[in-house]
Amino acid sequence: MSSTAADAVSWYEDMSPGSGGLAPRSWYPASDAPRVSLNGEWAFRFSPDAGARDESFARPGFDASGWRTVEVPGHWALQGAGGAPAYTNVVYPFPVDPPRVPSENPTGDHLLRFTPPAGLPEGGDWVLRFDGVESCARVWLNGQELGDFKGSRLAHEFAVGGLLGAGENVLAVRVHAWSSGSYLEDQDQWWLPGIFRDVTLLHRPRGAPRDFFVHAGYDHRDGCGTLRVECEGAEGRILVPELGVDAPAGEPVTLPVEPWTAETPRLYDAELVTPGERIALRVGFRTVAVEDGVIKVNGRRLLLRGVNRHEFHPETGRTVDARTMRHDLVLMKRHNINAVRTSHYPPHPAFLDLCDELGLWVIDECDLETHGFVDLEWRGNPVDDERWTPALLDRAERMVERDKNHASVIIWSLGNECGTGRGLSAMAGWIRGRDPERLLHYEGDLSCQDVDLYSRMYPTHAEVELIGQRAEEPWGDPELDARRRAMPFIMCEYAHAMGNGPGGLSEYQRLFERYERCQGGFVWEWIDHGLAHPEHGFAYGGDFGEELHDGNFVCDGLLFPDRTPSPGLVEYKKVIEPVRIGPASRPGAFTVTNGYDFTDLGHLDFLWSHEVEGVIVASGALKVPELAPGASAEVAAETAGGEGVWTVRAVLAEDTAWAGRGHVVAWGQAESGAPRPPAPAAGARPVRGAGVITLGPGVFDAATGAPVRLGDLAVEGLRLDMWRAPTDNDNGAAWQPDERYGVRWRELGLHRMRHRVDAVEAGRDALTVRTRVAPAGSDLGLRTTYRWTSAGDRLGLTVSVVPEGDWRVPLPRLGIRFGLPAAFGRARWFGGGPGEAYPDTRAAAMLGLWERDVDALQTPYVRPQENGARADVRWAELTDDSGSGLRAEGGTPFWFTARRWTNERLDAAEHLPDLVAGDRVWVGLDHAVQGIGSQSCGPGVLPEHRLHAAPAEFSFVFSPLG
Ligand code: GAL
């Protein structure tokens, strides 16, 4: 099928899915039939365009000695072998003229010389498999063309039996960055061509099956499983030794079993025995269905506590090794996540084996997105153009056939953000025919005509509530409306974890718990796609000189690129914890509720402790009954009561595959005895001196009234602060209908407030400084009065703020900030911790005594922005190595930050290396802060978490330490 100059479209530009390959079939990790991995160093030649149609490299004897090498699997652009990564969210980075692609089409020619190991079986056939190549490949073995394919994140196989020699063989693969397939792969991620998954030669002995399909249902009414294995192309028997099953393939066997669930991933080792091949299987029995308008597995309603996972590694892109895959899943399990949507393509096939083993509910999504047509009002959308339907069906088949034998996969998804069209209906029809035992998902068609679930992205809490009541806006067609209204509801994406956030998780969770129809969702997304970069630390869109790009929108995960959990993940873990532990009627007593869907609490131990100001005064184990799912009990710690904080932790009683005994699954706290506000400091009289005013341990500038010393400690720039370096969620997304406060704040000039001193009054028992804080060009302002008092070595400050003008936006923060010498870099506080928290991201803040270096208080968001606040702080100390420093106590609990740069410097930084420590530690003590929300792609801050400009008064007491 080689192209000639006269061809209008070349092989990679026609709409067909490919040619010459084998029909798709199941993936399995191993069998007794030999396999040869062809992963490793391949010879490689890069061309910046596809113009050179010279295919002589595929001929035997071609001299590639001048070529460089690349690692397969891998992306050439990440190996310095040519081209560069490019990031766009929605837009195609080339002219939209389907199925044509640019002549500037980065091309990678790959060559591998290999000699099969000695002793491999004769006879049978050999199959060459590619598990993933972006965006297309044309393949030759020993000079013979095998065929070509598109469908980057799908497996493609060729029969190579007769061509494979016992001696040296030459495998040649041409890969283009762009193909007609690129129109179907417009996912929000880096464009990264290459042979990025495994390449394998598999022996297919005579008498081996062509394929097989494991059906393993579970009937919760009688506790029986039914196993039936369809075996194609060979006689087969299915053996399950543990169950005493030895039955012919094709025949159903029904017997009592333990079911598979994500909470109890019970797998039975089995074997499919055929005359030519013995295939090891792991069978999980479960039945998924929609009943009474909800998704049920094994007869019980599910609550999906999910994440969207792209395949990503900061060094190797979408080449993700087995260790990293397991690590992702272990991290998910440790953070109470029970579901993964494989956004937006089938993952490496081994990933699903791990989901079976560790226990995750999976939405397996097809490699299909045509989002870039949205800006063209969907003109020419391939999913509504019959000429593309074979390619769409090919993708659906390749997904289902490859992944059909996994217990974890309960839902097939047609793809993501493709608009609507006949091609999607054709895919749905095919999948239903082939696998009626799973549910169908697609979010992009609000009519839900092809699917079993009503699924949405980023709806507001208010809308979710209506949907929960089955009272959402009607859909035009009454029949479809009735059908959709009867469906279960999930959010395939919500809570956009870009930068600081997402906020509002707890409020969503309450809706999932209140409304049976709302069966949870999948946070967007698992990991930031920041690519390791010598200068920027982690790179995002634009850092490789892309002409079109979407900046740091590619960094919107719960993990930082190096897989460190972000505060968002810690928050999510707390919000979705499967056991609720809340204070009961009396100190030391708690209500424990089992929030699992299937298991009782027998696998957990409950430990309590009673702390006073961070010191444990008593602790012990709690007896909690083995509550059934949904059941609650009140339990009490054996304690004398009194004041302080009681904490109950639910921990794993035994080691599991994903965490050791003692791992904390859930916790709850109760506080008794209100925090004592500090004694009002008053008594001393301000004394005027040469250019200064002295009040107790405080020395103030006589002209500005600002403190310059506290005892021996130099204090700089203490003043009202209302600015924060806008977060990605503050800035919001351009398409958001609601006001984007981050943008508004800057327009109003909140980042350039001026502080006018109106009076410095040394009174009888107080120093009063009257100011007005306002930006140039505006009549908005904040009348701010600082009232300083002192008793003994303590200095009290009361700040009163009265807004002036028509403030229509919330304030970023409201508090004071000041600088201390850099040596005071050790923080200790009693309050929420250990991690960052904001008004709508504070569920995971645990009340206690915490200690961190100032450097460790920073959260390394890939694009620097406001971060690191600690919630509910009663007092905080900053000290140097000798222990001297400053203590600040709040009249009411406050928000505490400390960093080695100002908010302005944080705001100016674009990448982490732009943040350089100065000679000060800047401390923020905030009376209130604005919530975070999720407006970088979803709803903004809920009204109750907004910081309205209103009269406020707050106070602190400072004392020198050491
Ligand atoms: C969704 C999309 C995702 C991602 C997300 C924003 O619309 O499905 O792929 O782009 O928005 O990060």
mmCIF file of N, CA and C in Angstrom, residues 730-824:
data_model
loop_
_atom_site.group_PDB
_atom_site.id
_atom_site.type_symbol
_atom_site.label_atom_id
_atom_site.label_comp_id
_atom_site.label_asym_id
_atom_site.label_seq_id
_atom_site.Cartn_x
_atom_site.Cartn_y
_atom_site.Cartn_z
ATOM 1 N N ASP A 730 -8.441 30.906 41.737
ATOM 2 C CA ASP A 730 -8.834 32.312 41.816
ATOM 3 C C ASP A 730 -8.943 32.897 40.412
ATOM 4 N N ASN A 731 -7.952 32.595 39.594
ATOM 5 C CA ASN A 731 -7.935 33.175 38.237
ATOM 6 C C ASN A 731 -9.059 32.626 37.382
ATOM 7 N N GLY A 732 -9.439 31.399 37.659
ATOM 8 C CA GLY A 732 -10.569 30.805 36.943
ATOM 9 C C GLY A 732 -10.232 30.571 35.481
ATOM 10 N N ALA A 733 -11.185 29.971 34.796
ATOM 11 C CA ALA A 733 -10.993 29.692 33.377
ATOM 12 C C ALA A 733 -11.775 30.720 32.582
ATOM 13 N N ALA A 734 -11.229 31.064 31.443
ATOM 14 C CA ALA A 734 -11.819 32.131 30.640
ATOM 15 C C ALA A 734 -13.290 31.864 30.331
ATOM 16 N N TRP A 735 -13.656 30.583 30.220
ATOM 17 C CA TRP A 735 -15.032 30.272 29.816
ATOM 18 C C TRP A 735 -16.000 30.227 30.998
ATOM 19 N N GLN A 736 -15.511 30.499 32.212
ATOM 20 C CA GLN A 736 -16.406 30.415 33.364
ATOM 21 C C GLN A 736 -17.385 31.575 33.352
ATOM 22 N N PRO A 737 -18.667 31.298 33.538
ATOM 23 C CA PRO A 737 -19.650 32.369 33.498
ATOM 24 C C PRO A 737 -19.551 33.299 34.714
ATOM 25 N N ASP A 738 -19.154 32.772 35.863
ATOM 26 C CA ASP A 738 -19.163 33.604 37.072
ATOM 27 C C ASP A 738 -17.939 34.509 37.108
ATOM 28 N N GLU A 739 -18.046 35.517 37.947
ATOM 29 C CA GLU A 739 -16.934 36.444 38.079
ATOM 30 C C GLU A 739 -15.687 35.704 38.546
ATOM 31 N N ARG A 740 -14.553 36.066 37.932
ATOM 32 C CA ARG A 740 -13.289 35.412 38.283
ATOM 33 C C ARG A 740 -12.534 36.362 39.193
ATOM 34 N N TYR A 741 -12.561 36.048 40.490
ATOM 35 C CA TYR A 741 -12.071 37.027 41.464
ATOM 36 C C TYR A 741 -10.589 37.321 41.316
ATOM 37 N N GLY A 742 -9.813 36.308 40.955
ATOM 38 C CA GLY A 742 -8.375 36.552 40.821
ATOM 39 C C GLY A 742 -8.106 37.647 39.804
ATOM 40 N N VAL A 743 -8.877 37.620 38.728
ATOM 41 C CA VAL A 743 -8.719 38.616 37.668
ATOM 42 C C VAL A 743 -9.210 39.973 38.172
ATOM 43 N N ARG A 744 -10.333 39.946 38.832
ATOM 44 C CA ARG A 744 -10.958 41.170 39.351
ATOM 45 C C ARG A 744 -10.051 41.859 40.384
ATOM 46 N N TRP A 745 -9.463 41.049 41.267
ATOM 47 C CA TRP A 745 -8.588 41.612 42.305
ATOM 48 C C TRP A 745 -7.469 42.421 41.670
ATOM 49 N N ARG A 746 -6.917 41.862 40.618
ATOM 50 C CA ARG A 746 -5.801 42.549 39.982
ATOM 51 C C ARG A 746 -6.300 43.819 39.286
ATOM 52 N N GLU A 747 -7.462 43.721 38.647
ATOM 53 C CA GLU A 747 -8.019 44.924 38.013
ATOM 54 C C GLU A 747 -8.223 46.024 39.050
ATOM 55 N N LEU A 748 -8.688 45.630 40.229
ATOM 56 C CA LEU A 748 -8.933 46.625 41.273
ATOM 57 C C LEU A 748 -7.638 47.131 41.898
ATOM 58 N N GLY A 749 -6.561 46.447 41.693
ATOM 59 C CA GLY A 749 -5.274 46.881 42.233
ATOM 60 C C GLY A 749 -4.993 46.389 43.641
ATOM 61 N N LEU A 750 -5.619 45.300 44.031
ATOM 62 C CA LEU A 750 -5.389 44.815 45.399
ATOM 63 C C LEU A 750 -3.948 44.358 45.601
ATOM 64 N N HIS A 751 -3.218 44.193 44.507
ATOM 65 C CA HIS A 751 -1.812 43.794 44.629
ATOM 66 C C HIS A 751 -0.907 45.025 44.764
ATOM 67 N N ARG A 752 -1.492 46.211 44.728
ATOM 68 C CA ARG A 752 -0.658 47.426 44.853
ATOM 69 C C ARG A 752 -1.335 48.414 45.798
ATOM 70 N N MET A 753 -1.729 47.906 46.948
ATOM 71 C CA MET A 753 -2.397 48.771 47.919
ATOM 72 C C MET A 753 -1.379 49.746 48.519
ATOM 73 N N ARG A 754 -1.855 50.957 48.777
ATOM 74 C CA ARG A 754 -1.021 51.974 49.430
ATOM 75 C C ARG A 754 -1.544 52.170 50.846
ATOM 76 N N HIS A 755 -0.627 52.421 51.763
ATOM 77 C CA HIS A 755 -1.006 52.568 53.172
ATOM 78 C C HIS A 755 -0.745 54.019 53.591
ATOM 79 N N ARG A 756 -1.802 54.783 53.748
ATOM 80 C CA ARG A 756 -1.655 56.179 54.158
ATOM 81 C C ARG A 756 -1.768 56.257 55.676
ATOM 82 N N VAL A 757 -0.809 56.928 56.293
ATOM 83 C CA VAL A 757 -0.855 57.057 57.754
ATOM 84 C C VAL A 757 -1.565 58.362 58.086
ATOM 85 N N ASP A 758 -2.667 58.263 58.789
ATOM 86 C CA ASP A 758 -3.443 59.463 59.132
ATOM 87 C C ASP A 758 -3.116 59.983 60.526
ATOM 88 N N ALA A 759 -2.764 59.109 61.431
ATOM 89 C CA ALA A 759 -2.456 59.562 62.789
ATOM 90 C C ALA A 759 -1.663 58.502 63.527
ATOM 91 N N VAL A 760 -0.703 58.983 64.337
ATOM 92 C CA VAL A 760 0.015 58.081 65.255
ATOM 93 C C VAL A 760 -0.191 58.692 66.636
ATOM 94 N N GLU A 761 -1.022 58.074 67.430
ATOM 95 C CA GLU A 761 -1.432 58.687 68.698
ATOM 96 C C GLU A 761 -0.898 57.878 69.870
ATOM 97 N N ALA A 762 0.051 58.503 70.596
ATOM 98 C CA ALA A 762 0.564 57.847 71.803
ATOM 99 C C ALA A 762 -0.342 58.257 72.954
ATOM 100 N N GLY A 763 -1.276 57.416 73.307
ATOM 101 C CA GLY A 763 -2.250 57.759 74.345
ATOM 102 C C GLY A 763 -1.767 57.306 75.715
ATOM 103 N N ARG A 764 -2.722 57.220 76.660
ATOM 104 C CA ARG A 764 -2.349 56.908 78.036
ATOM 105 C C ARG A 764 -1.952 55.439 78.189
ATOM 106 N N ASP A 765 -2.727 54.566 77.553
ATOM 107 C CA ASP A 765 -2.397 53.140 77.711
ATOM 108 C C ASP A 765 -2.362 52.418 76.370
ATOM 109 N N ALA A 766 -2.251 53.188 75.290
ATOM 110 C CA ALA A 766 -2.206 52.530 73.981
ATOM 111 C C ALA A 766 -1.560 53.432 72.955
ATOM 112 N N LEU A 767 -0.980 52.786 71.974
ATOM 113 C CA LEU A 767 -0.484 53.490 70.806
ATOM 114 C C LEU A 767 -1.468 53.200 69.687
ATOM 115 N N THR A 768 -2.079 54.236 69.147
ATOM 116 C CA THR A 768 -3.094 54.023 68.118
ATOM 117 C C THR A 768 -2.601 54.602 66.808
ATOM 118 N N VAL A 769 -2.674 53.775 65.777
ATOM 119 C CA VAL A 769 -2.204 54.213 64.463
ATOM 120 C C VAL A 769 -3.380 54.114 63.508
ATOM 121 N N ARG A 770 -3.736 55.263 62.939
ATOM 122 C CA ARG A 770 -4.898 55.283 62.040
ATOM 123 C C ARG A 770 -4.413 55.377 60.600
ATOM 124 N N THR A 771 -4.954 54.513 59.758
ATOM 125 C CA THR A 771 -4.477 54.475 58.371
ATOM 126 C C THR A 771 -5.653 54.273 57.418
ATOM 127 N N ARG A 772 -5.361 54.475 56.159
ATOM 128 C CA ARG A 772 -6.322 54.088 55.118
ATOM 129 C C ARG A 772 -5.540 53.325 54.058
ATOM 130 N N VAL A 773 -6.031 52.172 53.714
ATOM 131 C CA VAL A 773 -5.324 51.266 52.812
ATOM 132 C C VAL A 773 -6.138 51.189 51.529
ATOM 133 N N ALA A 774 -5.536 51.576 50.402
ATOM 134 C CA ALA A 774 -6.332 51.670 49.176
ATOM 135 C C ALA A 774 -5.430 51.617 47.945
ATOM 136 N N PRO A 775 -5.978 51.188 46.822
ATOM 137 C CA PRO A 775 -5.193 51.159 45.585
ATOM 138 C C PRO A 775 -5.366 52.451 44.794
ATOM 139 N N ALA A 776 -4.365 52.789 44.001
ATOM 140 C CA ALA A 776 -4.450 53.963 43.140
ATOM 141 C C ALA A 776 -5.597 53.804 42.157
ATOM 142 N N GLY A 777 -6.212 54.938 41.827
ATOM 143 C CA GLY A 777 -7.222 54.941 40.778
ATOM 144 C C GLY A 777 -8.582 54.466 41.211
ATOM 145 N N SER A 778 -8.763 54.233 42.525
ATOM 146 C CA SER A 778 -10.034 53.675 42.982
ATOM 147 C C SER A 778 -10.480 54.413 44.230
ATOM 148 N N ASP A 779 -11.776 54.440 44.462
ATOM 149 C CA ASP A 779 -12.246 55.024 45.725
ATOM 150 C C ASP A 779 -12.556 53.949 46.759
ATOM 151 N N LEU A 780 -12.166 52.729 46.455
ATOM 152 C CA LEU A 780 -12.319 51.668 47.448
ATOM 153 C C LEU A 780 -11.179 51.770 48.457
ATOM 154 N N GLY A 781 -11.479 51.496 49.677
ATOM 155 C CA GLY A 781 -10.408 51.538 50.666
ATOM 156 C C GLY A 781 -10.795 50.790 51.926
ATOM 157 N N LEU A 782 -9.821 50.622 52.791
ATOM 158 C CA LEU A 782 -10.054 49.964 54.074
ATOM 159 C C LEU A 782 -9.479 50.879 55.149
ATOM 160 N N ARG A 783 -10.370 51.483 55.920
ATOM 161 C CA ARG A 783 -9.905 52.270 57.078
ATOM 162 C C ARG A 783 -9.375 51.278 58.089
ATOM 163 N N THR A 784 -8.143 51.449 58.456
ATOM 164 C CA THR A 784 -7.519 50.436 59.299
ATOM 165 C C THR A 784 -6.875 51.095 60.503
ATOM 166 N N THR A 785 -7.249 50.636 61.655
ATOM 167 C CA THR A 785 -6.694 51.186 62.890
ATOM 168 C C THR A 785 -5.959 50.080 63.640
ATOM 169 N N TYR A 786 -4.741 50.385 64.038
ATOM 170 C CA TYR A 786 -3.938 49.447 64.831
ATOM 171 C C TYR A 786 -3.891 50.001 66.250
ATOM 172 N N ARG A 787 -4.246 49.198 67.187
ATOM 173 C CA ARG A 787 -4.194 49.684 68.577
ATOM 174 C C ARG A 787 -3.250 48.761 69.337
ATOM 175 N N TRP A 788 -2.163 49.357 69.784
ATOM 176 C CA TRP A 788 -1.122 48.584 70.461
ATOM 177 C C TRP A 788 -1.197 48.822 71.967
ATOM 178 N N THR A 789 -1.109 47.783 72.739
ATOM 179 C CA THR A 789 -1.088 47.905 74.195
ATOM 180 C C THR A 789 -0.006 46.957 74.714
ATOM 181 N N SER A 790 0.328 47.098 75.958
ATOM 182 C CA SER A 790 1.348 46.195 76.497
ATOM 183 C C SER A 790 1.166 45.979 77.979
ATOM 184 N N ALA A 791 1.477 44.767 78.413
ATOM 185 C CA ALA A 791 1.585 44.461 79.834
ATOM 186 C C ALA A 791 2.750 43.502 79.968
ATOM 187 N N GLY A 792 3.656 43.826 80.911
ATOM 188 C CA GLY A 792 4.837 42.974 81.085
ATOM 189 C C GLY A 792 5.624 42.923 79.792
ATOM 190 N N ASP A 793 6.031 41.704 79.378
ATOM 191 C CA ASP A 793 6.811 41.638 78.132
ATOM 192 C C ASP A 793 5.909 41.305 76.950
ATOM 193 N N ARG A 794 4.602 41.474 77.116
ATOM 194 C CA ARG A 794 3.679 41.152 76.032
ATOM 195 C C ARG A 794 3.170 42.417 75.358
ATOM 196 N N LEU A 795 2.949 42.245 74.074
ATOM 197 C CA LEU A 795 2.482 43.379 73.285
ATOM 198 C C LEU A 795 1.185 42.957 72.606
ATOM 199 N N GLY A 796 0.125 43.734 72.862
ATOM 200 C CA GLY A 796 -1.158 43.382 72.243
ATOM 201 C C GLY A 796 -1.443 44.259 71.036
ATOM 202 N N LEU A 797 -2.074 43.665 70.033
ATOM 203 C CA LEU A 797 -2.453 44.436 68.850
ATOM 204 C C LEU A 797 -3.903 44.129 68.516
ATOM 205 N N THR A 798 -4.700 45.175 68.382
ATOM 206 C CA THR A 798 -6.052 44.990 67.877
ATOM 207 C C THR A 798 -6.170 45.765 66.572
ATOM 208 N N VAL A 799 -6.604 45.078 65.528
ATOM 209 C CA VAL A 799 -6.734 45.721 64.220
ATOM 210 C C VAL A 799 -8.215 45.858 63.910
ATOM 211 N N SER A 800 -8.624 47.078 63.582
ATOM 212 C CA SER A 800 -10.027 47.271 63.174
ATOM 213 C C SER A 800 -10.019 47.709 61.719
ATOM 214 N N VAL A 801 -10.892 47.101 60.954
ATOM 215 C CA VAL A 801 -10.933 47.401 59.528
ATOM 216 C C VAL A 801 -12.360 47.774 59.150
ATOM 217 N N VAL A 802 -12.492 48.915 58.512
ATOM 218 C CA VAL A 802 -13.813 49.332 58.031
ATOM 219 C C VAL A 802 -13.711 49.611 56.533
ATOM 220 N N PRO A 803 -14.379 48.804 55.708
ATOM 221 C CA PRO A 803 -14.319 49.037 54.262
ATOM 222 C C PRO A 803 -15.018 50.337 53.892
ATOM 223 N N GLU A 804 -14.466 51.011 52.912
ATOM 224 C CA GLU A 804 -15.100 52.213 52.377
ATOM 225 C C GLU A 804 -15.293 52.022 50.880
ATOM 226 N N GLY A 805 -16.415 52.510 50.389
ATOM 227 C CA GLY A 805 -16.700 52.362 48.961
ATOM 228 C C GLY A 805 -17.538 51.115 48.713
ATOM 229 N N ASP A 806 -17.799 50.920 47.444
ATOM 230 C CA ASP A 806 -18.719 49.852 47.056
ATOM 231 C C ASP A 806 -17.936 48.589 46.705
ATOM 232 N N TRP A 807 -17.566 47.844 47.712
ATOM 233 C CA TRP A 807 -16.780 46.609 47.512
ATOM 234 C C TRP A 807 -17.714 45.533 46.971
ATOM 235 N N ARG A 808 -17.467 45.056 45.793
ATOM 236 C CA ARG A 808 -18.357 44.010 45.252
ATOM 237 C C ARG A 808 -17.666 42.671 45.158
ATOM 238 N N VAL A 809 -16.410 42.676 45.508
ATOM 239 C CA VAL A 809 -15.705 41.386 45.431
ATOM 240 C C VAL A 809 -15.221 40.996 46.815
ATOM 241 N N PRO A 810 -15.121 39.717 47.047
ATOM 242 C CA PRO A 810 -14.523 39.296 48.320
ATOM 243 C C PRO A 810 -13.051 39.690 48.348
ATOM 244 N N LEU A 811 -12.493 39.749 49.541
ATOM 245 C CA LEU A 811 -11.067 40.036 49.683
ATOM 246 C C LEU A 811 -10.287 38.722 49.592
ATOM 247 N N PRO A 812 -9.076 38.762 49.091
ATOM 248 C CA PRO A 812 -8.262 37.541 49.094
ATOM 249 C C PRO A 812 -7.973 37.052 50.515
ATOM 250 N N ARG A 813 -7.603 37.978 51.385
ATOM 251 C CA ARG A 813 -7.309 37.623 52.778
ATOM 252 C C ARG A 813 -7.475 38.878 53.605
ATOM 253 N N LEU A 814 -7.524 38.731 54.918
ATOM 254 C CA LEU A 814 -7.577 39.906 55.783
ATOM 255 C C LEU A 814 -6.790 39.580 57.037
ATOM 256 N N GLY A 815 -5.639 40.248 57.162
ATOM 257 C CA GLY A 815 -4.811 39.985 58.332
ATOM 258 C C GLY A 815 -3.628 40.914 58.332
ATOM 259 N N ILE A 816 -2.599 40.523 59.042
ATOM 260 C CA ILE A 816 -1.379 41.327 59.030
ATOM 261 C C ILE A 816 -0.238 40.476 58.528
ATOM 262 N N ARG A 817 0.771 41.179 58.050
ATOM 263 C CA ARG A 817 1.988 40.476 57.692
ATOM 264 C C ARG A 817 3.163 41.285 58.190
ATOM 265 N N PHE A 818 4.283 40.615 58.413
ATOM 266 C CA PHE A 818 5.517 41.305 58.825
ATOM 267 C C PHE A 818 6.705 40.419 58.514
ATOM 268 N N GLY A 819 7.869 41.061 58.463
ATOM 269 C CA GLY A 819 9.092 40.316 58.170
ATOM 270 C C GLY A 819 9.950 40.168 59.410
ATOM 271 N N LEU A 820 10.576 38.996 59.534
ATOM 272 C CA LEU A 820 11.552 38.750 60.603
ATOM 273 C C LEU A 820 12.866 38.390 59.924
ATOM 274 N N PRO A 821 13.986 38.527 60.633
ATOM 275 C CA PRO A 821 15.248 38.107 60.011
ATOM 276 C C PRO A 821 15.190 36.629 59.610
ATOM 277 N N ALA A 822 15.924 36.300 58.539
ATOM 278 C CA ALA A 822 15.838 34.963 57.945
ATOM 279 C C ALA A 822 16.135 33.831 58.934
ATOM 280 N N ALA A 823 16.921 34.148 59.977
ATOM 281 C CA ALA A 823 17.310 33.082 60.907
ATOM 282 C C ALA A 823 16.096 32.488 61.648
ATOM 283 N N PHE A 824 14.985 33.231 61.677
ATOM 284 C CA PHE A 824 13.822 32.756 62.446
ATOM 285 C C PHE A 824 12.955 31.851 61.558
#
